[in-house]
GROMACS .gro file of C-alpha atoms in nm:
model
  361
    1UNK     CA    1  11.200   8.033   7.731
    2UNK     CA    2  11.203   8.345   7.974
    3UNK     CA    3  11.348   8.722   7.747
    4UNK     CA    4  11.482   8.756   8.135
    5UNK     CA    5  11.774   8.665   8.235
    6UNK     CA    6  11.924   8.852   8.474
    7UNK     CA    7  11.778   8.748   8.822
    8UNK     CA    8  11.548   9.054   8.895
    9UNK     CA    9  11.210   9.178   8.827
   10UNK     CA   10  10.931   9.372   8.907
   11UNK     CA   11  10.609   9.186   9.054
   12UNK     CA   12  10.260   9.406   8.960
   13UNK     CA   13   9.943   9.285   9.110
   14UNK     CA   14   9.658   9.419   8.849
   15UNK     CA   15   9.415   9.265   9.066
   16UNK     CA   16   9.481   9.477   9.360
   17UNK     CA   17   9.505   9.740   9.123
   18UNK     CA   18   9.141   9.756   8.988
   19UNK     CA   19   9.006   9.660   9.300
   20UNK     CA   20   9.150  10.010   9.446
   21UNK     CA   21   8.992  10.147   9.126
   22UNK     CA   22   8.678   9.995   9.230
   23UNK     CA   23   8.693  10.072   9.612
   24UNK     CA   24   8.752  10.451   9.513
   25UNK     CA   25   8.489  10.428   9.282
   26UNK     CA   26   8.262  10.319   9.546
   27UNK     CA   27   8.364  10.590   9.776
   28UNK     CA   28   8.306  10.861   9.527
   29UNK     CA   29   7.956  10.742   9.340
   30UNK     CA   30   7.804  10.851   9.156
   31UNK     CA   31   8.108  11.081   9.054
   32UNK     CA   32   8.317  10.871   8.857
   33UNK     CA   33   8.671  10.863   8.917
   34UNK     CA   34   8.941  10.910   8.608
   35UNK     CA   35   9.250  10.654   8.628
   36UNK     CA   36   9.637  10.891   8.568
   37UNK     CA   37   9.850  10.638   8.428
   38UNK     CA   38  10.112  10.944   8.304
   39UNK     CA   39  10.479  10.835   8.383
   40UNK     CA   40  10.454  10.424   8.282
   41UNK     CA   41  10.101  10.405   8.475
   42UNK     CA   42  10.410  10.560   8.761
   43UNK     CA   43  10.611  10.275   8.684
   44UNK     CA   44  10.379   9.981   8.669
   45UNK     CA   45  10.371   9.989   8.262
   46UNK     CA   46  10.140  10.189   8.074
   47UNK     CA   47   9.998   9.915   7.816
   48UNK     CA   48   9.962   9.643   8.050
   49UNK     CA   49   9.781   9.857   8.339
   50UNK     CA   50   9.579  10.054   8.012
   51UNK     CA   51   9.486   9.690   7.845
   52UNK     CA   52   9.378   9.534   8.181
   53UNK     CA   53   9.193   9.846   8.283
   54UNK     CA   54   8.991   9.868   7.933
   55UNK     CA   55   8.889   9.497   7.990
   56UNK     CA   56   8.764   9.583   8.317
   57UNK     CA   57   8.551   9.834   8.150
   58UNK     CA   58   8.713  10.156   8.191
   59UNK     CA   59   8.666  10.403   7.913
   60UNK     CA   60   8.876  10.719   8.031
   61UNK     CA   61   9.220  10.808   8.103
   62UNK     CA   62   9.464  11.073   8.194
   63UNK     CA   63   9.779  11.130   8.090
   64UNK     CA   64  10.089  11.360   8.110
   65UNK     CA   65  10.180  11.378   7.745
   66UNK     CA   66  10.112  11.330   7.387
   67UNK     CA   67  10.346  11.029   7.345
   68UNK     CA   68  10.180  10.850   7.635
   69UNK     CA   69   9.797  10.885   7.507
   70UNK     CA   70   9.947  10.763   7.176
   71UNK     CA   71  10.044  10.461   7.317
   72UNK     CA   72   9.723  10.390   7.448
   73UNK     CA   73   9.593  10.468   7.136
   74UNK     CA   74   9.802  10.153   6.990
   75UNK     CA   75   9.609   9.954   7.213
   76UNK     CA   76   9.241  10.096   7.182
   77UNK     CA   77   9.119  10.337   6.920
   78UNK     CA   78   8.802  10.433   7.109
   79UNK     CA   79   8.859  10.511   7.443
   80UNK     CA   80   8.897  10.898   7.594
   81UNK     CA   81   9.236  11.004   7.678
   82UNK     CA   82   9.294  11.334   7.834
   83UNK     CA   83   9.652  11.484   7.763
   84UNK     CA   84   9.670  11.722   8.086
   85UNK     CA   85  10.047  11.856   8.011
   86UNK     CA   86  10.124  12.140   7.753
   87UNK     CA   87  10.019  12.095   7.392
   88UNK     CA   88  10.129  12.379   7.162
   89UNK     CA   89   9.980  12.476   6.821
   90UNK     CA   90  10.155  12.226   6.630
   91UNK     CA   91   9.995  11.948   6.767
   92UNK     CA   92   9.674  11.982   6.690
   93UNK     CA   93   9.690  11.775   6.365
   94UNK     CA   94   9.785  11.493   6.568
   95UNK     CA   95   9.545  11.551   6.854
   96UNK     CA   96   9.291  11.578   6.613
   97UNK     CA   97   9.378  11.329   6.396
   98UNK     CA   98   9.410  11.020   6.680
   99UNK     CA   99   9.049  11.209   6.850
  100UNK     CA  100   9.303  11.271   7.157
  101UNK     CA  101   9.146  11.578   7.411
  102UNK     CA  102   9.380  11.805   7.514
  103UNK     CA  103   9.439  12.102   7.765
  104UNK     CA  104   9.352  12.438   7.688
  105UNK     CA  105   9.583  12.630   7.967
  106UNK     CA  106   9.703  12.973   7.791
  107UNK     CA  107   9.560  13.258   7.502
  108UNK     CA  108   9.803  13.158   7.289
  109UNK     CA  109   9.694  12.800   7.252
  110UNK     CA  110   9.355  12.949   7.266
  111UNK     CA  111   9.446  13.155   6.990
  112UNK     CA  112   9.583  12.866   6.759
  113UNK     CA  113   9.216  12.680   6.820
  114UNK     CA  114   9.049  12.914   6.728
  115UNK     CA  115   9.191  12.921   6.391
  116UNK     CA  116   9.208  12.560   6.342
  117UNK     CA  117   8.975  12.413   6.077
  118UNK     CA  118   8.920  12.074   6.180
  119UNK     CA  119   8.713  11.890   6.505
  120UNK     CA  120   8.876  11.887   6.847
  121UNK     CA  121   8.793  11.842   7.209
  122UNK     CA  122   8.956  11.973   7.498
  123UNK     CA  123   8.919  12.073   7.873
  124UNK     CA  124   9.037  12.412   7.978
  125UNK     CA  125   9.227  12.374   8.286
  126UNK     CA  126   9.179  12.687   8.546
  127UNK     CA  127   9.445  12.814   8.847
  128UNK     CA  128   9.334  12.832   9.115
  129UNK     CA  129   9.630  12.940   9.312
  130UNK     CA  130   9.888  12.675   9.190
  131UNK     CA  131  10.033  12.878   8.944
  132UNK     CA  132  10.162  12.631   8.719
  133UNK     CA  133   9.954  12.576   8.429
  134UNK     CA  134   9.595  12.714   8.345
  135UNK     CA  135   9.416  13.047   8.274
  136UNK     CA  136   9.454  13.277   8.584
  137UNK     CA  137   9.228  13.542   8.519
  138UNK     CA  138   8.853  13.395   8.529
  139UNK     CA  139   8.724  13.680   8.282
  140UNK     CA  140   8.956  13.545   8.027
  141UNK     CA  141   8.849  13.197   8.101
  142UNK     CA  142   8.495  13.220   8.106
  143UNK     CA  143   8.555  13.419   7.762
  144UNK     CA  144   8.745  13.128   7.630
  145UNK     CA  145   8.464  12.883   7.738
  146UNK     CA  146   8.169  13.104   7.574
  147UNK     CA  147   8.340  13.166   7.283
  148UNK     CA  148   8.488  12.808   7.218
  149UNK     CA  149   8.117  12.667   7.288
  150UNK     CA  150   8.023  12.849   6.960
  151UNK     CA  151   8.123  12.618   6.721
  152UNK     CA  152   8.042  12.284   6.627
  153UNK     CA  153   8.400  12.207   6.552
  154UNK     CA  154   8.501  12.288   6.955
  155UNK     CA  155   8.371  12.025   7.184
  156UNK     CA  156   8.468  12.174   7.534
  157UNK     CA  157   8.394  11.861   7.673
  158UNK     CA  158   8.566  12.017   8.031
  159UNK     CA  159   8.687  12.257   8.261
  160UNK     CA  160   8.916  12.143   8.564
  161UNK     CA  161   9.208  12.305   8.792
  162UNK     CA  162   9.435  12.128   9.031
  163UNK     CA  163   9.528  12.147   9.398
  164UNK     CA  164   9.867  12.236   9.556
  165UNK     CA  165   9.852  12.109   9.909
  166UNK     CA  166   9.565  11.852   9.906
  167UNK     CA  167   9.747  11.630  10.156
  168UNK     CA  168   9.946  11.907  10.334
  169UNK     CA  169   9.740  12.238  10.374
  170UNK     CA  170   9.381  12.230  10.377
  171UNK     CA  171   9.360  12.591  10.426
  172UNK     CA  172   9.488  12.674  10.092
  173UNK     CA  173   9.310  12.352   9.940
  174UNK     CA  174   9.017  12.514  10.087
  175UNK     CA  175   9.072  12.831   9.899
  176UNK     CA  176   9.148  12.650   9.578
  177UNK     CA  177   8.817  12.431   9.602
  178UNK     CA  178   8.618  12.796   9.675
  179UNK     CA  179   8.783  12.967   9.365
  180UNK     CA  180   8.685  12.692   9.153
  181UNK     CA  181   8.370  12.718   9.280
  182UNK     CA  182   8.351  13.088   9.212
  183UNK     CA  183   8.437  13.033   8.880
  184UNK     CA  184   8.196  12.793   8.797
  185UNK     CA  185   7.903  13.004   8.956
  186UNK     CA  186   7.987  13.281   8.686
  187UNK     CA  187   7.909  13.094   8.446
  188UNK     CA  188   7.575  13.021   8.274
  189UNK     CA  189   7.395  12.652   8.341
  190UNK     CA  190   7.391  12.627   7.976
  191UNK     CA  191   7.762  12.693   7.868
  192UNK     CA  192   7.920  12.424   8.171
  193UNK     CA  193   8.074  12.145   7.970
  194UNK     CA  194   8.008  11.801   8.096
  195UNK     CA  195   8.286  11.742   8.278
  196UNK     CA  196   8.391  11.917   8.590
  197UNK     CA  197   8.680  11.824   8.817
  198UNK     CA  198   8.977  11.913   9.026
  199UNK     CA  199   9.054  11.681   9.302
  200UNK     CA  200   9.360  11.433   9.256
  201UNK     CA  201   9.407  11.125   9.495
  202UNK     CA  202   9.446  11.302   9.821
  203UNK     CA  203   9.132  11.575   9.727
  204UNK     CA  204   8.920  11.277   9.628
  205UNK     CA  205   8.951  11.076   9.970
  206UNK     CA  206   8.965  11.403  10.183
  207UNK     CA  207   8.724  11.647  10.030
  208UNK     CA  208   8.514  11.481   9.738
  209UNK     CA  209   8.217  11.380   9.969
  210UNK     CA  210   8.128  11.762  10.034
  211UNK     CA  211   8.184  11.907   9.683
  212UNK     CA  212   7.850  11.935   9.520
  213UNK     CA  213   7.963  12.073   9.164
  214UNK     CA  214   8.209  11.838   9.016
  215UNK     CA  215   8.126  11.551   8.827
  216UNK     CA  216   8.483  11.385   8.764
  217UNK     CA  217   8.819  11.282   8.997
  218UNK     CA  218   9.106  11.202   8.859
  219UNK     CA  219   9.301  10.935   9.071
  220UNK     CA  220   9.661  10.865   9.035
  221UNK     CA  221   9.877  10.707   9.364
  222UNK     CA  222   9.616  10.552   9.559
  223UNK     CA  223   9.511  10.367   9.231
  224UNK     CA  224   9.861  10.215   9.314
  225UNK     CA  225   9.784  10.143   9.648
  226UNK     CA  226   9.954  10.439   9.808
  227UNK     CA  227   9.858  10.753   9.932
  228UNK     CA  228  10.021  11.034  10.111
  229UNK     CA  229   9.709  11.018  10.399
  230UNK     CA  230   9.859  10.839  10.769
  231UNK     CA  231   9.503  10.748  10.808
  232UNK     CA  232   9.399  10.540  10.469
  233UNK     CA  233   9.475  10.180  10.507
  234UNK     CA  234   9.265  10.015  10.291
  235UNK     CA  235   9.426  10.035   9.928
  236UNK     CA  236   9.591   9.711   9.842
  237UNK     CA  237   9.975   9.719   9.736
  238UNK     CA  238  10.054   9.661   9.346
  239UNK     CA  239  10.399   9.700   9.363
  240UNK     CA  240  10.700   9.473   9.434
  241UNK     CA  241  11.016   9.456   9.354
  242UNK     CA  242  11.238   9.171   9.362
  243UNK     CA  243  11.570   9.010   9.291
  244UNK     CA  244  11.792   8.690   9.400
  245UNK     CA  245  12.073   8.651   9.594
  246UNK     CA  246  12.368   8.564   9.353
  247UNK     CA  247  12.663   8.596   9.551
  248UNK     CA  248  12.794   8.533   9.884
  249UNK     CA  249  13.118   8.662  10.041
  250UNK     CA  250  13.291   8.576  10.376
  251UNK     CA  251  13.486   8.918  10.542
  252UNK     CA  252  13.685   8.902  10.757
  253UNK     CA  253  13.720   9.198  11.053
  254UNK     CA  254  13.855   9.508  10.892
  255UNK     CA  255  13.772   9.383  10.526
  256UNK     CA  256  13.591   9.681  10.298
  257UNK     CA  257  13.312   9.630  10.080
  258UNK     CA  258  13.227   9.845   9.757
  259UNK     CA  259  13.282  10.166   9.621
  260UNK     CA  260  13.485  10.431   9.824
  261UNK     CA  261  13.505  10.160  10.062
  262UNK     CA  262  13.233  10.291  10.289
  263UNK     CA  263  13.147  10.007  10.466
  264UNK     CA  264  13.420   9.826  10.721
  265UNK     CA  265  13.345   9.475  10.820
  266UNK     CA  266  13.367   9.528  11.233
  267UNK     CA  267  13.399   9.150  11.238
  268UNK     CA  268  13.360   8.860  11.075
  269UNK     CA  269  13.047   8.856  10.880
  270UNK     CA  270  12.888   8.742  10.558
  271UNK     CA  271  12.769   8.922  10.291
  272UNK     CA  272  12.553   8.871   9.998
  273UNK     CA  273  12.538   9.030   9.614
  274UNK     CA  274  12.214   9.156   9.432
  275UNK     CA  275  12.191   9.217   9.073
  276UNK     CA  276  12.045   9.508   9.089
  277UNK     CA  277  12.151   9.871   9.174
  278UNK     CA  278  12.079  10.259   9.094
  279UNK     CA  279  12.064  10.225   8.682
  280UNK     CA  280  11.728  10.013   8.795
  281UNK     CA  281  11.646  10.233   9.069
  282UNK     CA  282  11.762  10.149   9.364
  283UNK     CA  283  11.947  10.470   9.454
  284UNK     CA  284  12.231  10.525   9.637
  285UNK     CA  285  12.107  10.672   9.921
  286UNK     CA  286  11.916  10.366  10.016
  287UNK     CA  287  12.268  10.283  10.191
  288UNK     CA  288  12.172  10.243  10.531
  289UNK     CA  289  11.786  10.096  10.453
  290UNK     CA  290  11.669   9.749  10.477
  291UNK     CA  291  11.548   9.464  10.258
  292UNK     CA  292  11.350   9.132  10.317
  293UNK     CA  293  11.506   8.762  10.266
  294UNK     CA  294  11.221   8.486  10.330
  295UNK     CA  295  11.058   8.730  10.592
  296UNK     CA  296  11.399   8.856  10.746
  297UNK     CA  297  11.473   9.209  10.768
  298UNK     CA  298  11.870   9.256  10.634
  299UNK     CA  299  12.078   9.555  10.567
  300UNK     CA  300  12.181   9.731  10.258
  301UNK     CA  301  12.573   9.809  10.340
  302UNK     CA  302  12.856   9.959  10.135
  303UNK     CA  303  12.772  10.195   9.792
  304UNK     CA  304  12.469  10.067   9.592
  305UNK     CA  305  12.664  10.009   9.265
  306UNK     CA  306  12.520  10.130   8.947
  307UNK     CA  307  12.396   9.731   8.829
  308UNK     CA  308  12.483   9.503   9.188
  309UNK     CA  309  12.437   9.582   9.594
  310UNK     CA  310  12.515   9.446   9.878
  311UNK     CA  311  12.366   9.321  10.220
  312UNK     CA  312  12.498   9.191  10.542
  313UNK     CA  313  12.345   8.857  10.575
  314UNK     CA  314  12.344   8.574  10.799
  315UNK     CA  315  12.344   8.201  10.826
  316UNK     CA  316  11.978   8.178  10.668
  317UNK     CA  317  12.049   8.359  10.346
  318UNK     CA  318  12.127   8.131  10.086
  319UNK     CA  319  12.216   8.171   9.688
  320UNK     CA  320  11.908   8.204   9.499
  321UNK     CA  321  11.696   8.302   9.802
  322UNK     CA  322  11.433   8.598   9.658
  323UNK     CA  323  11.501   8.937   9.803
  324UNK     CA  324  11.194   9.182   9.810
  325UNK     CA  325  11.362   9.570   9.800
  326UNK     CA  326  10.980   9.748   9.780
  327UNK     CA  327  10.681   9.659   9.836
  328UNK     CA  328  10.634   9.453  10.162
  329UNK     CA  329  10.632   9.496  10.532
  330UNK     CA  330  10.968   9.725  10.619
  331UNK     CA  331  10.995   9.757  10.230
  332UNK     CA  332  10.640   9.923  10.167
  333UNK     CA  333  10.660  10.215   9.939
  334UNK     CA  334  10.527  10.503  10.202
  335UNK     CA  335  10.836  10.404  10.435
  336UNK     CA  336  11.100  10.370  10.192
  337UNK     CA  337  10.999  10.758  10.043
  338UNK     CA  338  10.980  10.833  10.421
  339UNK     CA  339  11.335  10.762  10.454
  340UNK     CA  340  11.450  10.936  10.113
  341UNK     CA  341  11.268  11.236  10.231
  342UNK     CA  342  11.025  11.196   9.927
  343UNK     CA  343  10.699  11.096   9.830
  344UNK     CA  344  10.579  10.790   9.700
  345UNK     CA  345  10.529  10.900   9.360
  346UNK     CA  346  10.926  10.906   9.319
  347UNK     CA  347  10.978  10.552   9.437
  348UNK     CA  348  10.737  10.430   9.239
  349UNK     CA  349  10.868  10.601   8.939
  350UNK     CA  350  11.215  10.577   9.004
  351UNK     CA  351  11.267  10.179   8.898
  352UNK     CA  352  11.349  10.182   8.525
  353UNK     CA  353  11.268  10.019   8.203
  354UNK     CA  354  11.548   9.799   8.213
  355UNK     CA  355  11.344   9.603   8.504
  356UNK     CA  356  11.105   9.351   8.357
  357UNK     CA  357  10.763   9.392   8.475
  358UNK     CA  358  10.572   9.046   8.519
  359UNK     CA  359  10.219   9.120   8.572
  360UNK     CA  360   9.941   8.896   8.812
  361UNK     CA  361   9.632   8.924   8.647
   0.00000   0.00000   0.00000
């Protein structure tokens, strides 16, 4: 018997998923391409994408924090995880321990390491102009990488720095790439770890091909099918999200509907109920979009309740009919964070926990 029982889920097509893994990978050889699966694999679900993944062969990952690489460590004690968010002193018992590699980004981290007694493995992360994390002077970073290559119980198994405005100004993605590169050309053949990267989904499709000093890219959205370039249509979509039509009203003209009563019936219509709303990640200011019933385009009306919604319907609409909210035609992802004024990334990582995932394998 289905755990689910209220009449909504989330649809995620690992298929489509590797095979964007595999078309990037194809683009990019003989580089080879590093799956981000921070933020629930961005809402798909971190085990499931990580297990399928691993029995497709993949032996590396990136992640946003500890907690996250420690699941995937549940699930497979010997693949390479790379924890790209901040790591303090503390944890490097438990980096160590679980053979997790870490970000070196600041002298005081680099400071704690250099005291610690026991094997690690890190990559030391470089700004380039972002200004977020990493070392910003290159004379302090190229004395952390000499220094750290000393000992046997350092394995600085990379260096890497991230771009701002990949998909939205290639001037200063330009300048980024070139400090990187100036970096690099400081330092000695014989100290450059093995891995060298900085280009996430947008760098790797746009500027990859004519980079002739990184080994590594790490690809996060378009390994979801979605990408924030108008002119790449070939990644598959892995993402839908669906839920049944459980209620239906008659209103009569002048009759409100929901919360604040925002929504006037301006005749007599028909309306039907969703249960699902903006706990699961629907939020309210998709009021006003649109959602699919057996391939026809209806209305969200009234305020998207925190757990139901509604939608102006018409004679087709029946109860129990599925209703597709993301994913499909009108519903795709890239026009949805169009009309929030957001990226994909959001959408994708807005739909909570409390929506089962059911997974096509």
């Amino acid at each position: 018997m289905s755990k689910h029982y209220r009449k909504t889920h989330l649809e995620i097509n690992l298929i489509n998923l590797h095979k964007n893994l595999t078309m990037i990978q194809n683009i990019l050889s003989p580089k080879s391409v590093i799956p981000v699966v921070k933020a629930n694999a961005y809402g798909h679900g971190l085990k499931d994408v990580c297990k399928y993944l691993i029995d497709k062969g993949v032996r590396y990952f990136a992640v946003a924090m500890i907690e996250e690489a420690l699941e995937i460590r549940e699930i497979d004690s010997t693949v390479d995880i790379l924890v790209m968010g901040v790591v303090s002193s503390a944890d490097l018992d438990t980096l160590s321990k679980n053979n997790l590699t870490f970000t070196l980004h600041n002298e005081s981290l680099y400071n704690a390491v250099l005291r610690y007694d026991r094997p690690i493995k890190f990559h030391i992360k470089i700004d380039t102009g972002m200004n977020r994390l990493g070392f910003k002077s290159f004379d302090k970073a190229k004395e952390v990488l000499i220094n750290c290559n000393k000992t046997d119980l350092m394995d600085v198994e990379g260096v890497y720095t991230h771009l701002a405005t990949a998909d939205s100004n290639h001037a200063f993605a330009m300048k980024q790439i070139q400090r990187f590169q100036t970096f690099l050309e400081a330092i000695p053949k014989s100290e450059l770890p093995k891995m060298i990267h900085l280009s996430n989904s947008s760098g790797a499709l746009k500027y990859e091909k004519n980079i002739n000093f990184t080994t590594h890219v790490r690809v996060g959205i378009s390994l979801y099918g979605e990408t924030l370039e108008e002119d790449i249509d070939y990644l598959l979509p892995t993402f839908v999200l669906k839920s049944q039509i459980v209620e239906i009203k008659r209103l009569q003209k002048g009759d409100k509907v929901g919360y604040d009563i925002t929504y006037e019936a301006s005749e007599d219509e028909t309306i039907g109920i969703l249960p699902i709303g903006y706990a699961d990640g629907v939020y309210r200011h998709n009021q006003g979009g649109h959602i699919k019933v057996s391939n026809r385009t209806y209305p969200i009306i009234g305020r998207i309740c925190m757990d139901q919604l509604f939608i102006k319907i018409d004679k087709f609409v029946k109860i129990n009919d599925i209703v597709v909210l993301m994913g499909i035609g009108e519903t795709n992802i890239r026009h949805i964070a169009k009309r929030l004024n957001t990226i994909p990334h959001e959408v994708l990582c807005s739909v909570s926990s409390r929506v089962p995932r059911v997974y096509k394998k």
